[in-house]
Amino acid sequence: MTTFALDHDARRRLGYRLIDHINDYFDSLPDRRVQLPLDERSFEQLRERMPEVGEDAAKALDEMAREMIDKGFHVPAANYFGLMNPTPTYMAVLAEAFVAAINPQLASLNRSQLASKIEIETVRWIGERIWSEPTKFDGTFTSGGNEANFSALAMALSSHFPCAIEDGFAGCGDRPVLYASSESHHSLDKSVGLLGVGRKALRRIAVNQLMQLDPQALEERILQDLATGYKPFCVVGTAGTTNSGAVDDLNALADVCQRFGLWFHVDGAYGAAAVFSDKHRDLVSDIERADSVTIDPHKWMAMPFAAGVVLTRRANMLATTFGVSTPYMPKFAGANIVDNFKVSTQWSRRMNSLKLWLTLRVHGRQAYEEHIDNQLKLARQFAGWVKKSDRFELLNDPQLTIVNFRVKNVPASEVAAANQAVVDEVTSDGTRWISTTVAGGKPVIRVMVISYLTGEKQLEGLEQALMAAAPGKASGRI
Ligand SMILES: Cc1ncc(COP(=O)(O)O)c(C=O)c1O
């Protein structure tokens, strides 16, 4: 036995010690500052030497927890109004520890029978919220939206250019092109680069005032491409853009795809979670017309990294695209579900589904309905505050939980700098985190309600901080 093997009492003692740290951390989240104050932040590399021999485990655990918490950046904090990363559910945290302990290898069925079934069942639960019962669909967990979008585009390609899988495009002699809005996620650029289609093949289509892909402009570009010898194969609609949470007109895009025979992918990494709310499903209505959908439980569904899912209602396309075989891959006579490695980019595969499965089992789908409803309400309230403010101007009513606004009464050429100055000021003491971005070409401040611990108290604190940071004489809360 090596020194890795700890005895029963040591394992128990260390496990409880860590759980105490995690539990205290969770207690602190509603009021915890997101990061250190500006003058204490450091971006230098660590320079410790690799330990040759070990040290006391309890001391190392305590130090690790203290340092990571004291000096860390806290995505789970209720005052993190940030990019799309949430406070994980506690059940998910426990499931993650359990997965690490059990370490199921989900590549193939015969080494992970129950784990695979749980994963497939979790995919089914998600798919059934997108497509009603009679639709047959397949899906697989991924490391996140990046891999899910990559997988969807790979399917779209192999559906249109079957020869590409074996021969590559040189063999097919085609010039494939695809379409997404100018606001869509950069994972699409990476994907088409890696798939050999080339980044230039991704046609970025202009958006309307609401940051939605303009179907008219899309159609015109498709016709232009067809007339010049290109081969359109896919349109990507976004359900919840990264900048502003805009949801494209999925029905209009599906119509265009139908007319031209194109694969319709919906990148719902963030917004597709709305299917879990009966009340707000209409926010992503017609998502069921997609050939494939990306949804990231590690965004609006309060899962820790990593958890993405790609689903498709095109029979066997995952298997057609990712299927491989070599002699060492285990076979399992009598299996009627497909080995994960045959429907995914991955071979060795972590069980990213158990945390969502356990959260759903303990809290139920209705907890997500409440979560989504509450977050939408908070985002709309905050947008209402912006609208009434004499210092800030709302860009659009939020479609989901991202609010874009700008400093008011500033010349257009100075807006970006004024926004940035406000964000720098609001984030300088580390208490809360917001950011700037550019939505539809316009510089904006971006606030996102993403933590299930965020409530009116945190938003009121943010409003006060914004007023204090805004140019002009502060006039307190409106
Ligand atoms: C709309 C959208 N799609 C895809 C992604 C990529 O997801 P991931 O970070 O899980 O790879 C993101 C990430 O923020 C996103 O906002």
Coordinates of N, CA, C and O in Angstrom, one line a residue, residues 25 28-29 31-43 67-82 420 423-435:
Y25 N -18.4 28.1 4.3 CA -18.4 28.9 3.0 C -19.8 29.2 2.5 O -20.1 30.4 2.2
S28 N -21.5 31.9 4.3 CA -21.0 33.2 4.0 C -21.4 33.8 2.7 O -21.3 35.0 2.5
L29 N -22.0 33.0 1.8 CA -22.2 33.5 0.5 C -23.1 34.6 0.3 O -22.9 35.5 -0.6
D31 N -23.4 37.3 1.9 CA -22.8 38.6 2.1 C -21.3 38.6 1.8 O -20.7 39.6 1.9
R32 N -20.8 37.5 1.3 CA -19.4 37.4 1.0 C -19.0 38.4 -0.1 O -19.7 38.5 -1.1
R33 N -17.8 39.0 0.1 CA -17.4 39.9 -1.1 C -16.8 38.9 -2.1 O -16.3 37.9 -1.9
V34 N -17.0 39.4 -3.4 CA -16.6 38.5 -4.5 C -15.1 38.3 -4.6 O -14.6 37.3 -5.0
Q35 N -14.4 39.4 -4.3 CA -12.9 39.3 -4.5 C -12.2 40.3 -3.5 O -12.9 41.1 -2.9
L36 N -10.9 40.3 -3.5 CA -10.2 41.2 -2.7 C -10.3 42.6 -3.2 O -10.6 42.8 -4.4
P37 N -10.2 43.6 -2.3 CA -10.1 45.0 -2.8 C -9.0 45.1 -3.9 O -8.0 44.4 -3.8
L38 N -9.2 46.1 -4.8 CA -8.3 46.3 -5.9 C -6.8 46.3 -5.5 O -6.0 45.6 -6.1
D39 N -6.5 47.1 -4.4 CA -5.1 47.2 -4.1 C -4.5 46.0 -3.4 O -3.3 45.9 -3.2
E40 N -5.3 45.0 -3.1 CA -4.7 43.7 -2.6 C -4.7 42.6 -3.6 O -4.2 41.5 -3.3
R41 N -5.2 42.9 -4.8 CA -5.2 41.8 -5.8 C -3.9 41.6 -6.5 O -3.2 42.6 -6.7
S42 N -3.5 40.4 -6.8 CA -2.2 40.2 -7.4 C -2.4 39.2 -8.5 O -3.1 38.2 -8.4
F43 N -1.7 39.4 -9.6 CA -1.8 38.5 -10.7 C -0.4 37.9 -11.1 O -0.2 37.4 -12.1
E67 N -6.8 29.8 2.2 CA -6.2 30.6 1.1 C -7.2 30.8 -0.1 O -7.3 31.9 -0.6
M68 N -7.8 29.7 -0.5 CA -8.7 29.7 -1.6 C -9.9 30.6 -1.3 O -10.4 31.3 -2.2
I69 N -10.3 30.6 -0.1 CA -11.5 31.4 0.3 C -11.0 32.9 0.5 O -11.6 33.8 -0.1
D70 N -10.0 33.1 1.2 CA -9.6 34.4 1.5 C -9.1 35.2 0.3 O -9.3 36.4 0.2
K71 N -8.4 34.5 -0.6 CA -7.8 35.2 -1.7 C -8.5 34.9 -3.0 O -8.0 35.3 -4.1
G72 N -9.5 34.1 -3.0 CA -10.2 33.7 -4.2 C -11.1 34.7 -4.8 O -11.4 35.7 -4.2
F73 N -11.6 34.3 -6.0 CA -12.7 35.1 -6.7 C -13.9 34.2 -6.5 O -13.9 33.1 -7.0
H74 N -15.0 34.8 -6.0 CA -16.1 33.9 -5.6 C -17.3 34.0 -6.5 O -18.2 34.8 -6.2
V75 N -17.2 33.2 -7.5 CA -18.4 33.1 -8.4 C -19.7 32.7 -7.7 O -20.7 33.2 -8.0
P76 N -19.6 31.9 -6.7 CA -20.9 31.5 -6.0 C -21.5 32.6 -5.1 O -22.6 32.5 -4.6
A77 N -20.8 33.7 -4.9 CA -21.3 34.8 -4.0 C -22.5 35.4 -4.6 O -22.7 35.6 -5.8
A78 N -23.4 35.8 -3.6 CA -24.7 36.4 -4.1 C -24.6 37.7 -4.7 O -25.5 38.2 -5.4
N79 N -23.4 38.3 -4.5 CA -23.2 39.6 -5.1 C -22.3 39.5 -6.4 O -21.8 40.5 -6.9
Y80 N -22.3 38.3 -6.9 CA -21.6 38.1 -8.2 C -22.7 38.3 -9.3 O -23.6 37.4 -9.5
F81 N -22.7 39.4 -10.0 CA -23.7 39.6 -11.1 C -23.0 39.4 -12.4 O -22.9 40.3 -13.2
G82 N -22.4 38.2 -12.6 CA -21.4 38.1 -13.6 C -21.7 37.4 -14.8 O -22.9 37.4 -15.3
Q420 N -17.0 52.1 -18.2 CA -15.9 51.4 -17.5 C -15.6 52.0 -16.2 O -15.3 51.3 -15.2
V423 N -18.0 50.8 -13.6 CA -17.8 49.4 -13.3 C -16.5 49.3 -12.4 O -16.5 48.6 -11.4
D424 N -15.4 50.0 -12.8 CA -14.2 50.0 -12.0 C -14.5 50.4 -10.6 O -14.0 49.8 -9.6
E425 N -15.3 51.5 -10.4 CA -15.6 52.0 -9.1 C -16.4 51.0 -8.3 O -16.1 50.7 -7.1
V426 N -17.4 50.5 -8.9 CA -18.4 49.5 -8.2 C -17.6 48.3 -7.8 O -17.9 47.7 -6.7
T427 N -16.6 47.8 -8.6 CA -15.9 46.6 -8.3 C -14.7 46.8 -7.5 O -14.0 45.8 -7.1
S428 N -14.3 48.0 -7.2 CA -13.0 48.3 -6.6 C -12.8 47.7 -5.2 O -11.7 47.2 -4.9
D429 N -13.9 47.8 -4.4 CA -13.7 47.2 -3.0 C -13.9 45.7 -3.0 O -13.8 45.1 -1.9
G430 N -14.2 45.1 -4.1 CA -14.4 43.7 -4.1 C -15.7 43.1 -3.7 O -16.0 41.9 -3.9
T431 N -16.6 44.0 -3.2 CA -17.8 43.5 -2.6 C -18.7 42.8 -3.7 O -19.3 41.8 -3.4
R432 N -18.8 43.4 -4.8 CA -19.7 42.9 -5.9 C -19.0 43.0 -7.2 O -18.0 43.6 -7.4
W433 N -19.6 42.2 -8.2 CA -18.9 42.1 -9.5 C -20.0 42.3 -10.6 O -21.0 41.7 -10.6
I434 N -19.7 43.3 -11.4 CA -20.4 43.5 -12.7 C -19.4 43.8 -13.8 O -18.2 43.9 -13.5
S435 N -19.8 43.9 -15.0 CA -18.9 44.1 -16.1 C -19.3 45.0 -17.2 O -20.5 45.4 -17.1

